[in-house]
Structures are given as C-alpha cells and as structure tokens.
XYZ file of C-alpha atoms in Angstrom:
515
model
C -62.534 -13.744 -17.026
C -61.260 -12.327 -13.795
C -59.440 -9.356 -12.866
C -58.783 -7.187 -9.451
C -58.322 -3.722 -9.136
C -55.308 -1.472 -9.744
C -53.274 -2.367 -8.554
C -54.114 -5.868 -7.895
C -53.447 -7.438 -4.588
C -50.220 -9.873 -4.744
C -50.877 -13.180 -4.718
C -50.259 -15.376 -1.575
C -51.306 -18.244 0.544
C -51.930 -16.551 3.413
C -55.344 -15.507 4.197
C -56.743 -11.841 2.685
C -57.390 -9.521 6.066
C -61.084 -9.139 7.564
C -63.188 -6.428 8.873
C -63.244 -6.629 12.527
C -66.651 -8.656 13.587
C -66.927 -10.187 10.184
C -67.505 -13.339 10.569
C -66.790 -16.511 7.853
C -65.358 -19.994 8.267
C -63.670 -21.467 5.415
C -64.575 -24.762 4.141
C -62.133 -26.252 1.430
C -63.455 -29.443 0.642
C -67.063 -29.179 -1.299
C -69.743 -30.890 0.244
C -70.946 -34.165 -1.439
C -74.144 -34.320 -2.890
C -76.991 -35.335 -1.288
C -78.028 -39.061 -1.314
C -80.763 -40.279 -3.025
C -79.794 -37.692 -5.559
C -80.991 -38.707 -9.180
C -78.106 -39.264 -11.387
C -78.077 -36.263 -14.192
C -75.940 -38.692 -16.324
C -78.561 -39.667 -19.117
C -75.423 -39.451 -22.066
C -75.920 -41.600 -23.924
C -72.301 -41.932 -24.718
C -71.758 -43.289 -21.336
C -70.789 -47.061 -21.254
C -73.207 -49.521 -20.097
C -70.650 -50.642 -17.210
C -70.810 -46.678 -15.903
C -73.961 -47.045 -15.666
C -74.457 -50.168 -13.948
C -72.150 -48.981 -10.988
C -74.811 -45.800 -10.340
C -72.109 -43.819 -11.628
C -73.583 -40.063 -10.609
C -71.855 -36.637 -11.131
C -73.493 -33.632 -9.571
C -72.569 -30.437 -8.922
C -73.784 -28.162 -5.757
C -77.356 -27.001 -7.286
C -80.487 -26.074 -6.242
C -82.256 -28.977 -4.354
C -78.679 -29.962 -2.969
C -77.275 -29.466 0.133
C -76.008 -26.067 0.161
C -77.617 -22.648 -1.775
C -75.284 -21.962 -4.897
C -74.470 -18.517 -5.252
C -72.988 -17.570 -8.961
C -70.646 -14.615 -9.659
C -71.124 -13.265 -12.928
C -70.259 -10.346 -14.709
C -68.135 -8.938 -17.844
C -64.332 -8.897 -17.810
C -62.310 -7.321 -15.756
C -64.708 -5.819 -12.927
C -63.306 -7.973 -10.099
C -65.337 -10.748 -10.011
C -62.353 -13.185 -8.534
C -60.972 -11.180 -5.948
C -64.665 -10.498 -4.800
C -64.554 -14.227 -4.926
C -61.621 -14.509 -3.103
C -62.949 -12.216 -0.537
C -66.411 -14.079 0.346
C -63.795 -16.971 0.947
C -61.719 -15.542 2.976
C -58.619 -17.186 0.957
C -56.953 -16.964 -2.732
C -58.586 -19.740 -4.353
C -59.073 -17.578 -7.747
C -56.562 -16.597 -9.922
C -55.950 -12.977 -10.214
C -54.892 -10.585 -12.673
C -55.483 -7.286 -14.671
C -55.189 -9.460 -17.821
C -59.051 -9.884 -19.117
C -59.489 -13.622 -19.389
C -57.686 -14.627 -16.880
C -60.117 -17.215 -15.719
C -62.009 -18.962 -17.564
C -63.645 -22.344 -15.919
C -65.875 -22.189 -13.198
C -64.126 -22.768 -9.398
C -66.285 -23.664 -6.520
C -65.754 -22.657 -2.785
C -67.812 -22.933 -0.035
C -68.271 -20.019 2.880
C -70.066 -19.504 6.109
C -72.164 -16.095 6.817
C -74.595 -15.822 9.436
C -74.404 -19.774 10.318
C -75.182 -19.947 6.815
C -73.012 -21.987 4.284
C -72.992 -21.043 0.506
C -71.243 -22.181 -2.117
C -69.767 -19.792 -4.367
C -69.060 -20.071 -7.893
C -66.396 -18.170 -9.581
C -66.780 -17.739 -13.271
C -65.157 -16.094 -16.601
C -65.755 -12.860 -18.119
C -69.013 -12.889 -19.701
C -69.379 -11.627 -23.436
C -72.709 -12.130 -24.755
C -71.879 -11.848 -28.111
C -68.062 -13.541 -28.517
C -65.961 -12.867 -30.750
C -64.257 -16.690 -31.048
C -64.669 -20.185 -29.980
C -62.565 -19.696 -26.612
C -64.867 -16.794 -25.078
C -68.008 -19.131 -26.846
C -67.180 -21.777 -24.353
C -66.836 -19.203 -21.525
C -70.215 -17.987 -21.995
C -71.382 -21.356 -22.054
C -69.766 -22.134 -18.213
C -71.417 -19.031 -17.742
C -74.579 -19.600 -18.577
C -74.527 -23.191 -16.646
C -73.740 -21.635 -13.663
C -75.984 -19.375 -13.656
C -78.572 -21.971 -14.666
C -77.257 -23.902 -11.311
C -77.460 -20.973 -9.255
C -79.934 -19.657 -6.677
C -78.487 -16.608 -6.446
C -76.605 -14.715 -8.348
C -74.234 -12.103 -7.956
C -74.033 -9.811 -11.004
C -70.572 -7.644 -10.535
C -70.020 -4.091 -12.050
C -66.761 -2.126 -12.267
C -68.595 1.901 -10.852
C -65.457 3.601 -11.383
C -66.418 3.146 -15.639
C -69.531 3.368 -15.355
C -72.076 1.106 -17.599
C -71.043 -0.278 -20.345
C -72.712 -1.975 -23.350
C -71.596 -5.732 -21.413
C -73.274 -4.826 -17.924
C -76.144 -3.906 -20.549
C -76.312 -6.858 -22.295
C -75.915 -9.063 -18.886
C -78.844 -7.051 -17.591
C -80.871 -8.042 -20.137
C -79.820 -11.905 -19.676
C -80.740 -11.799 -15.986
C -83.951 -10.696 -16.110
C -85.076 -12.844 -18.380
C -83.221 -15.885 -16.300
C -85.625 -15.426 -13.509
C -83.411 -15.736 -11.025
C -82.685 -13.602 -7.890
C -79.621 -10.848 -8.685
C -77.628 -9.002 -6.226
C -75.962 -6.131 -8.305
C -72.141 -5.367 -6.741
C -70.914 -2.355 -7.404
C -67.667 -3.076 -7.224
C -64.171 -0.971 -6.677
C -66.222 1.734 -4.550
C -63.152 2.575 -2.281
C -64.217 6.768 -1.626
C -66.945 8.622 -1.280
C -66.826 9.949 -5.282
C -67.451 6.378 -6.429
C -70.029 5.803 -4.045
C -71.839 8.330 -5.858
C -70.931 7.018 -9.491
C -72.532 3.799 -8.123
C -75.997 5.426 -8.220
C -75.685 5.246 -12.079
C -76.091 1.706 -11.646
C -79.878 2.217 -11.130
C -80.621 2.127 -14.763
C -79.878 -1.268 -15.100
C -82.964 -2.179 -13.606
C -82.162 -5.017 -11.381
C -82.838 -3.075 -7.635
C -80.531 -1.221 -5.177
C -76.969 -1.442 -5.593
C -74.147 -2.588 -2.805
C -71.436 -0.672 -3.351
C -68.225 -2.649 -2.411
C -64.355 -2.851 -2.628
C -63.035 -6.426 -2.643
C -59.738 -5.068 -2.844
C -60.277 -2.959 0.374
C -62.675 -5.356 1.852
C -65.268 -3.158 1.979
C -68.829 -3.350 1.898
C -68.865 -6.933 2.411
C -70.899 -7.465 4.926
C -73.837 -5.564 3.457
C -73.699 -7.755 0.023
C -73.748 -10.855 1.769
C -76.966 -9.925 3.906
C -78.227 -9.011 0.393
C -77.425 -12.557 -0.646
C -78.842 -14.299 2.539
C -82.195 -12.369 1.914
C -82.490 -13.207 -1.975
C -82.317 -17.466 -1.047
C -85.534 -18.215 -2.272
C -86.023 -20.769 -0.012
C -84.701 -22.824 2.955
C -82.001 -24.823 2.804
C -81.257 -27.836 4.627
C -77.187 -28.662 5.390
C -75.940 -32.002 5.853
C -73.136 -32.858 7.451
C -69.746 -33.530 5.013
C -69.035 -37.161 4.901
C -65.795 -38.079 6.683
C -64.841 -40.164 4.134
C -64.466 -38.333 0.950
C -61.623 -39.085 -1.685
C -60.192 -36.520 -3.266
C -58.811 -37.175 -7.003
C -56.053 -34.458 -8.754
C -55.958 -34.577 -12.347
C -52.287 -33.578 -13.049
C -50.121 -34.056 -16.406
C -48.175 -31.899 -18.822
C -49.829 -29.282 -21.073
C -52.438 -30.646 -23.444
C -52.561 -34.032 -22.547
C -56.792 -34.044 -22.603
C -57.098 -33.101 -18.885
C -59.716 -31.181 -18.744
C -61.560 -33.655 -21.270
C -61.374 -36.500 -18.785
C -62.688 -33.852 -16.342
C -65.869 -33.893 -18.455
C -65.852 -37.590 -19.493
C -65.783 -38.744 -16.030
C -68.795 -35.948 -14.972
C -70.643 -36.574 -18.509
C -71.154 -32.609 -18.612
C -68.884 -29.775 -19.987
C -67.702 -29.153 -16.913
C -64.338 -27.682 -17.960
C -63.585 -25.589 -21.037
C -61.551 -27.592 -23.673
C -59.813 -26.080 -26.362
C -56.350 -27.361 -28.670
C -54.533 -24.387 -27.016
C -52.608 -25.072 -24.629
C -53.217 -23.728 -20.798
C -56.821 -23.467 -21.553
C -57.663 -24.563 -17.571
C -55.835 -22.178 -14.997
C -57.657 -22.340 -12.171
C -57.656 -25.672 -9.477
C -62.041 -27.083 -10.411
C -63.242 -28.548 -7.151
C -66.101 -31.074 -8.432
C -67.791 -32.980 -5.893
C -69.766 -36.127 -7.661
C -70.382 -39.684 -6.649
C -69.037 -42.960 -7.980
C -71.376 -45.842 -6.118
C -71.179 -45.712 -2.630
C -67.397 -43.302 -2.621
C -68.454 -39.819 -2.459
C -65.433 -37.809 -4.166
C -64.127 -34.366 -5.154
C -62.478 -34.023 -8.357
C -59.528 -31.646 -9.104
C -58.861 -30.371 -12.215
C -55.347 -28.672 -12.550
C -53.410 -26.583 -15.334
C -50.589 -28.489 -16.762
C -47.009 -28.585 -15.282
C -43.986 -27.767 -16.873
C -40.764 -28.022 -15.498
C -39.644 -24.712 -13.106
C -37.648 -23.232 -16.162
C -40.513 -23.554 -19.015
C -42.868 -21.404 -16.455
C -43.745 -17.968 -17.798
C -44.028 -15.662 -14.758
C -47.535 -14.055 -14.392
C -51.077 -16.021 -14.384
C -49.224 -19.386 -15.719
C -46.890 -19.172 -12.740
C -49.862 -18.679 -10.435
C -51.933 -21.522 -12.320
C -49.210 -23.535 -11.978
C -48.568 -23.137 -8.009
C -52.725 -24.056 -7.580
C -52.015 -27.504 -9.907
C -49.317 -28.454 -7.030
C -51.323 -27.205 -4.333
C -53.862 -29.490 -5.992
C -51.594 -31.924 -5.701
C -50.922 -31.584 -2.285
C -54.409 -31.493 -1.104
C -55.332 -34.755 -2.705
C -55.205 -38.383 -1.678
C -54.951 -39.787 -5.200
C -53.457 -38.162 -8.753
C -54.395 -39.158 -12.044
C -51.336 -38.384 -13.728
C -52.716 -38.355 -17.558
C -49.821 -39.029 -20.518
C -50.863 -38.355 -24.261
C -50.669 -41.692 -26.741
C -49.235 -39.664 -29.355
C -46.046 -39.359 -26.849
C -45.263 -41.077 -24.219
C -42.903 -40.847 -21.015
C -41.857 -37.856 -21.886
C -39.563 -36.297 -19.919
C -42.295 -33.472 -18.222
C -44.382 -37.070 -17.677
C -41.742 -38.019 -15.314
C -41.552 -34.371 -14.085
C -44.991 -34.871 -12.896
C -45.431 -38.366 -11.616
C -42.392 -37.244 -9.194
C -44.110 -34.152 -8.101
C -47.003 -36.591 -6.817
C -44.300 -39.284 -5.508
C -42.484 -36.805 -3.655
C -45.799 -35.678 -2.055
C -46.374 -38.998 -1.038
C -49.955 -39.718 -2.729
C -51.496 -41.979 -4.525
C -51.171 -42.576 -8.099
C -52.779 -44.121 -11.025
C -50.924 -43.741 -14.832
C -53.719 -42.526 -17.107
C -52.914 -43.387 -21.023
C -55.208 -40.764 -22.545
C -56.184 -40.654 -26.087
C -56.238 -44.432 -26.666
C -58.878 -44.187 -29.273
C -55.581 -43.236 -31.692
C -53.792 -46.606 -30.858
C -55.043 -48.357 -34.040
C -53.356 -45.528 -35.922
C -50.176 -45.280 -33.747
C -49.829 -49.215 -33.961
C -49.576 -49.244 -29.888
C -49.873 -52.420 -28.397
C -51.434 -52.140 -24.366
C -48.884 -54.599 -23.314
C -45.783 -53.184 -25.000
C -46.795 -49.676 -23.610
C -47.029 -51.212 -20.047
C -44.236 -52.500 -19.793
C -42.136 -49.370 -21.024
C -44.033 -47.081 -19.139
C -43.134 -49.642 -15.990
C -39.179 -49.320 -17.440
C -39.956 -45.437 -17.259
C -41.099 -45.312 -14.039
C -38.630 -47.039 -11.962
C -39.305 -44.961 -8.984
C -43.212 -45.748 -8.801
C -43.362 -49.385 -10.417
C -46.337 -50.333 -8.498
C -48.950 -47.669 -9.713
C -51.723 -48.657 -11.629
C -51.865 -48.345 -15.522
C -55.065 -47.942 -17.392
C -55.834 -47.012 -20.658
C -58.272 -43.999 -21.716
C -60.188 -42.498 -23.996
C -61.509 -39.032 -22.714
C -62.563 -38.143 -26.501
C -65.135 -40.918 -26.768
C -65.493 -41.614 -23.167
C -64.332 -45.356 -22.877
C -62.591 -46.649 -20.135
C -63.171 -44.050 -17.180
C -64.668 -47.161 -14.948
C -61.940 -48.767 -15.144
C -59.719 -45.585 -14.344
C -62.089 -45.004 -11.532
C -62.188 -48.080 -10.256
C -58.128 -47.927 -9.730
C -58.352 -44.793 -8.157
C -60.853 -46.410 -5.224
C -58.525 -49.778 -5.056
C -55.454 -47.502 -4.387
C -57.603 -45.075 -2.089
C -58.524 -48.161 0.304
C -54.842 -49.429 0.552
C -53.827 -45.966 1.150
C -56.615 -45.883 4.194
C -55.750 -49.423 5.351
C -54.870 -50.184 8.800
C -52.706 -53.720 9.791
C -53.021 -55.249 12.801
C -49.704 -54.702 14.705
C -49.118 -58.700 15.084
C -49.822 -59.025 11.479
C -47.295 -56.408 10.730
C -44.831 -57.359 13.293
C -44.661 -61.277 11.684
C -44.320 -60.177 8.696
C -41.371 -57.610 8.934
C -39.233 -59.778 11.438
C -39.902 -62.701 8.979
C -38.500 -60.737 6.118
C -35.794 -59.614 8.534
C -34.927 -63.528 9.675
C -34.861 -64.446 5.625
C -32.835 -62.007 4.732
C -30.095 -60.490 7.373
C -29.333 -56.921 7.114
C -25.096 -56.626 5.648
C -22.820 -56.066 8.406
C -20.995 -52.690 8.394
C -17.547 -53.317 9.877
C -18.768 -55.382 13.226
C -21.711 -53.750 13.204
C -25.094 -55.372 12.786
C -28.562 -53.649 11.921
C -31.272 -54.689 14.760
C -34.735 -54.755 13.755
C -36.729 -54.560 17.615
C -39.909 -53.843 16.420
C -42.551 -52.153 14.139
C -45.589 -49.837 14.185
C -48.083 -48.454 12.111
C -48.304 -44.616 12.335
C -50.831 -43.760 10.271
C -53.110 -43.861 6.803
C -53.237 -41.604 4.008
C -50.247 -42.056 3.216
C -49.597 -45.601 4.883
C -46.595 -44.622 7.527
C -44.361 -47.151 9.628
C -41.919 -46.882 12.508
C -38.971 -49.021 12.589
C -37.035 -48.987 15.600
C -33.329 -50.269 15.061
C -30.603 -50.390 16.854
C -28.628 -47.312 14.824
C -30.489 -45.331 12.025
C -26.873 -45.212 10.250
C -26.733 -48.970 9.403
C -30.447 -49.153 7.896
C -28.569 -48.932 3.972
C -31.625 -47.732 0.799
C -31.078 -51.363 -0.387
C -32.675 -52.641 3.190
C -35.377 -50.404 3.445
C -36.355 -51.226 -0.011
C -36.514 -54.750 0.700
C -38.479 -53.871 3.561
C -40.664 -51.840 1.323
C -41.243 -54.686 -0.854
C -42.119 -57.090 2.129
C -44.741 -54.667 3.148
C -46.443 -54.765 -0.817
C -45.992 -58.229 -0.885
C -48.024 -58.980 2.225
C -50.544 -55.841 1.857
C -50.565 -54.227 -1.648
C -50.569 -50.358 -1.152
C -50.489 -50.102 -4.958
C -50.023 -46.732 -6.093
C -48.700 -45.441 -2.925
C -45.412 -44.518 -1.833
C -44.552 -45.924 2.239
C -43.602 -43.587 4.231
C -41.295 -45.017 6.552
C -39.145 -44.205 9.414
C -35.750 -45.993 10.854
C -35.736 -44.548 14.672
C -32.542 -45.544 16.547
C -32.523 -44.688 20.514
C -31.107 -41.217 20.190
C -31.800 -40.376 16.236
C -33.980 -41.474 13.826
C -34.032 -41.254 9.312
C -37.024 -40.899 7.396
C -37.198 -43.549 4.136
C -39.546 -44.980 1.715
C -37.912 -44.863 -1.301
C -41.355 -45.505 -2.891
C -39.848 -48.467 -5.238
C -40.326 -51.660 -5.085
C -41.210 -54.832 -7.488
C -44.829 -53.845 -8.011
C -47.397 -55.599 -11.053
C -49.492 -53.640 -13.083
C-alpha cells in the first residue's frame, strides 16, 4: 500500500526532476524472458491444448535476464514515490491514503550501465486484519520470493514501529540481501532520527527523500553492491506484443490476468476497483514473446470519483494507449452494457486492436446463453467494430484462454502486415472501377493512387482529386475492400484522403466483418 510524503507530489506525466549527474534511462516495456526458460506452469488446471502450445508465463526473477529488485515495506512510508523515483517517471499510483496500491507493478531502470527491474508492491501487514490486506501480503511475499534484492523502506520521521519490526523479522529469515531506506530524511534533524534505524538489525541505513530526490544515488550503489551475482542482459526482442486488459468494473479482469499466467499474479477480490495500478507482465505464448497489461476498470468520465480512482483510471487508458491489442472483457451475467461500449470505443478511437472477451462463461448453463445468439447481438452492439474477434471465457476455471490468445496473435499479425503496393493498388482501383464514387453536382471523386504508410495500426494514403468529395459511405466501402482482400480483423484502418492542396483523415473502423 503506497503513500508519498506530505504533502504528496501531484500527479503528472511529465517526468519527476533529477539530481544533476544522476544518471538513469527509462525502459517502459519489460524485457521478455529468457529463452530456453522452463515453463513454471505445472497447474494442473491448465488445459491440455495450453500446454501443448509451450504456453510459458514468467516473470523477471532470479536466473532471468535482468536482477529483480523488490520494494517492500509497511503502509504509508513512501514506497511508490521511491518507486517512482528509481524510474525516473510516475508509473505508481500515489497517495496519502494507506492502501493505495495493492498489486505488484514492474519497471525497469538503468544505474551504472546496469538495468534492474523494480518491483513496486502494497503495504505489508504481517498479521492482516481481512481477506483484502491477506492477499496483499501474499503479492508481497512473492515478490520478495522473486527478488534478488530487496529494498526494505522505513518512514524516519516516526520512528520504528511494531510493522518495520515485524518486516525485520521476515527478512532475515528470507535470506535475501536488504537495503534498509530510510525514507522522508529531507533535514539534518531526520538524518539523525535515521540512526534509530540501527536496531532493526539489517546493516547501515541510506537515508533518503524520494519526494526531494535525495539520497538516491547512494541507495542505488547500495543496491548494485548487494546483487549477489552477475547478471547477464539480453537484448529486448523487437517484436514484442503488448496485450491491455480493459473492461468495466468487476468484469473478472484481473482473474484472466492470473488464468492466462497460471499464478496469482493480480489480487482478486468481489469489490470492485480491487486493481489500480497499470501490471506490466512479460510471459511467453510459443514463439510471441508478450507483455501483459492489467488495467483498473473504466467508467464513464462522470461515474469517476476524483482522487486514486481518477488516477487509476488515467493509467487503464494510458494502458490502452501503449498497447497494440485490448482484450476488452464483458461479464455473462450482463452484457453490452452501455460502459461495454464506453470501453470498446476508448480502444477504437485509439486505433488498436481488439478482441471481445465473454468472461464468466462457466455461468451460461445457468443463464440459458446460447454462443451463437450472444454473437450475433454483441455483433448488433458493436456496429462500429463488427470485425473484432469474439471468444468466449472462463477466467474462474481457466477454459478457453488459448483460444483468446490465439485471437489476440491473429489480429497482432494483420495489424503488423505489410501489402505489396501492386497488390494494394489492384485491389483499390478494382473496387473503385466496380463501384464509381456519386457525383456531387459535376463533380467526380478521382482515385490516382494508393500507398501503404505504415503497421501497427495498418495506415493508407489515398490521393484523390479533392478530399471534399471522398463522402463516409465511400471510404467505408473502401474500408471493406481492404478486409475483404487482407483481413485486419480487429483493427480499425487508418486512412487518409490527400487531395493536391488538403488532405482528411478517415477510417471509420466499420465495415462487414465475420466473427
């Protein structure tokens, strides 16, 4: 559970300031694990057909490709804006509220010519008081089991308290190399205080500030010195799909987090707004090296309550924007609602790729839901992304995920598909020649030619004669000649009408697409 200082830094995008010569580089996307890796998927709720497509999930840990460092400590000392800091961005919610996160994130950061990645976690209460701070201890406790190092943050402006006690205690007996922060040591009087620190036992102290940036330098060199051993870095593969979880409140997101990794990776509770925090995962599925994103749920701008869910609710569409495909998850029990839509539009207007995720399918029987029937309404639903991949989930028992997986790589390699420019250009002036654009007065719309732009999202050039006469209705039939000829299921076009002195953006992202 995370906190900052008082008073806590505002939360913004923009990068938190550096000491002059401190030196970091930032890298967003989590490296994938190493290959050969042995698959620590041995559930044995996992489906035969999981398994049979070396369907591996693993988390940066010791033996990987990059030394995990693990941030722990109780509530409320600072551990994510000391997170936040080693980063060098605002990847961590933060808050004075205790509890405020309560997953683990992942970041990666460069000291030295060394990269680490960091681990963020919740407060730690060794003896909790309910099921929700049970389940934090437990993320707890697995990343510190994961970690090489760990970073155990204390609050020296209170002092020791029965929790930094108690954690003491627990990291001794883990055997693992601690670096004890003392944070909020912004003046000379709480440099002394830190001294108190002593008596836990667990070596010299580095007294820090993450608010004030302070200090920094002198617990990462603390860090670099407790790696217990070398480790070797790999390079990042180029080709790396990342996958966004997104959906309303309570939906099961967090458990198809977990059913795709076969761990507890993210808490799960019947409350909703359990997951607040953006979870990088990387893992592998076969040959595609991925990161998964698990995001808080979205609710329409008026429902948002300001504070941490406004925050968690800004990293879920940052998520979103940082992704190449969404898994937008819809409940069974209740479906298309209108916060689905909501939601599939915030990943259409983004322009990324999108598979429908039916989750809870395990209660169909019950609900008397037929697969076809729901199709085909959820296709009626979604008029403005017709083309996007349904499947049908279970997160509870774990059933289905290949074939939700499997969607996700068939959209990813449209998305990342490149046409020849003949192939393209026969194909759009044949749709042009069987179909003539309407006249507008005595003007006529002049199709001259067509490019490919780019990938990720696929993007197109059409150069006309005037921008003005190229009607919605014509660039979706356009659209659809495109689909028809190449697929990019899942995957809005972006396209562009460019005239000789003006040009308009379209790609509707409609079009007559099977499911």
């Amino acid at each position: 559970m995370k906190s900052s200082q008082n008073p806590s830094p505002p939360v913004s995008p923009s990068p938190l300031p550096r000491e002059r010569g401190t030196k970091r580089h930032l890298g967003d996307t989590p490296r994938p694990p190493s290959e050969g890796a042995k698959p620590p998927l041995n559930s044995p709720n996992l489906s035969p057909a999981a398994r049979s497509k070396h369907f591996t999930a693993t988390l940066p840990a010791p033996g990987g490709a990059l030394p995990v460092v693990a941030i722990v400590g109780r509530p409320n000392v600072g551990k994510s804006s000391l997170f936040n800091r080693l980063l060098g961005q605002r990847r961590a919610i933060v808050a004075d509220l205790p509890g405020t996160t309560r997953d683990r994130v992942t970041g990666e950061a460069t000291w030295g010519g060394r990269t680490l990645t960091m681990v963020d976690t919740g407060g730690l209460v060794v003896e909790p008081d309910s099921s929700l701070w049970a389940q934090v201890k437990l993320q707890v406790e697995a990343a510190m089991a994961e970690a090489d190092v760990i970073i155990f943050v204390t609050d020296a402006a209170q002092g020791i308290m029965p929790g930094d006690l108690q954690i003491a205690d627990l990291l001794r007996r883990s055997g693992k190399p601690v670096v004890l922060a003392a944070n909020k040591v912004d003046n000379p009087r709480r440099d002394l205080l830190a001294l108190e620190l002593y008596e836990l036992g667990l070596g010299d102290p580095v007294p820090v500030s993450a608010y004030h940036n302070l200090g920094i330098d002198d617990l990462v060199a603390s860090v670099l010195a407790a790696l217990p051993r070398p480790f070797m870095e790999v390079e990042a593969a180029k080709d790396i799909l990342h996958l966004a979880i997104v959906g309303r409140t309570n939906v099961g997101k967090s458990m198809l987090l977990n059913a795709i990794l076969g761990e507890e990776r993210a808490i799960v509770n019947e409350m909703p707004g359990t997951t607040r925090d953006a979870l990088d995962t990387p893992f592998r599925y076969g040959d595609q090296a991925m990161v998964l994103i698990d995001t808080a749920g979205i609710r329409r701008r008026g429902h948002i309550q300001p504070g941490v869910e406004q925050f968690s609710v800004l990293r879920a569409l940052d998520a979103v924007r940082r992704c190449d495909v969404a898994l937008v998850v819809l409940d069974a029990s209740e479906l298309a609602t209108a916060q689905d839509l909501h939601v599939a539009g915030v990943v259409v207007e983004s322009f990324k790729g999108m598979v429908v995720v039916v989750n809870k399918w395990d209660m169909a029987p019950e609900l008397e839901l037929d697969a076809a029937e729901v199709r085909q309404s959820l296709l009626e639903r979604l008029k403005f992304m017709p083309h996007a991949p349904i499947r049908f989930a279970s997160a509870l028992r774990r059933e289905g995920i290949s074939e939700v997986l499997d969607a996700c790589m068939d959209v990813y390699r449209d998305r990342m598909r490149w046409i020849p420019h003949g192939h393209l250009q026969k194909v759009v002036m044949e749709a042009a020649s069987r179909h003539l654009p309407p006249k507008q007065g005595s003007r006529v719309l002049r199709i001259r030619g067509v490019r490919q732009e780019g990938v990720n999202p696929p993007s197109f050039t059409f150069f006309i004669n005037n921008p003005d006469l190229a009607h919605f209705s014509y660039q979706r039939y356009l659209e659809n000649a495109l689909r028809r000829a190449f697929g990019f299921r899942g995957s809005r076009l972006r396209m562009e009408f460019r005239g000789r002195q003006a040009s308009r953006v379209g790609g509707q992202g409609r079009g007559k697409g099977l499911t």
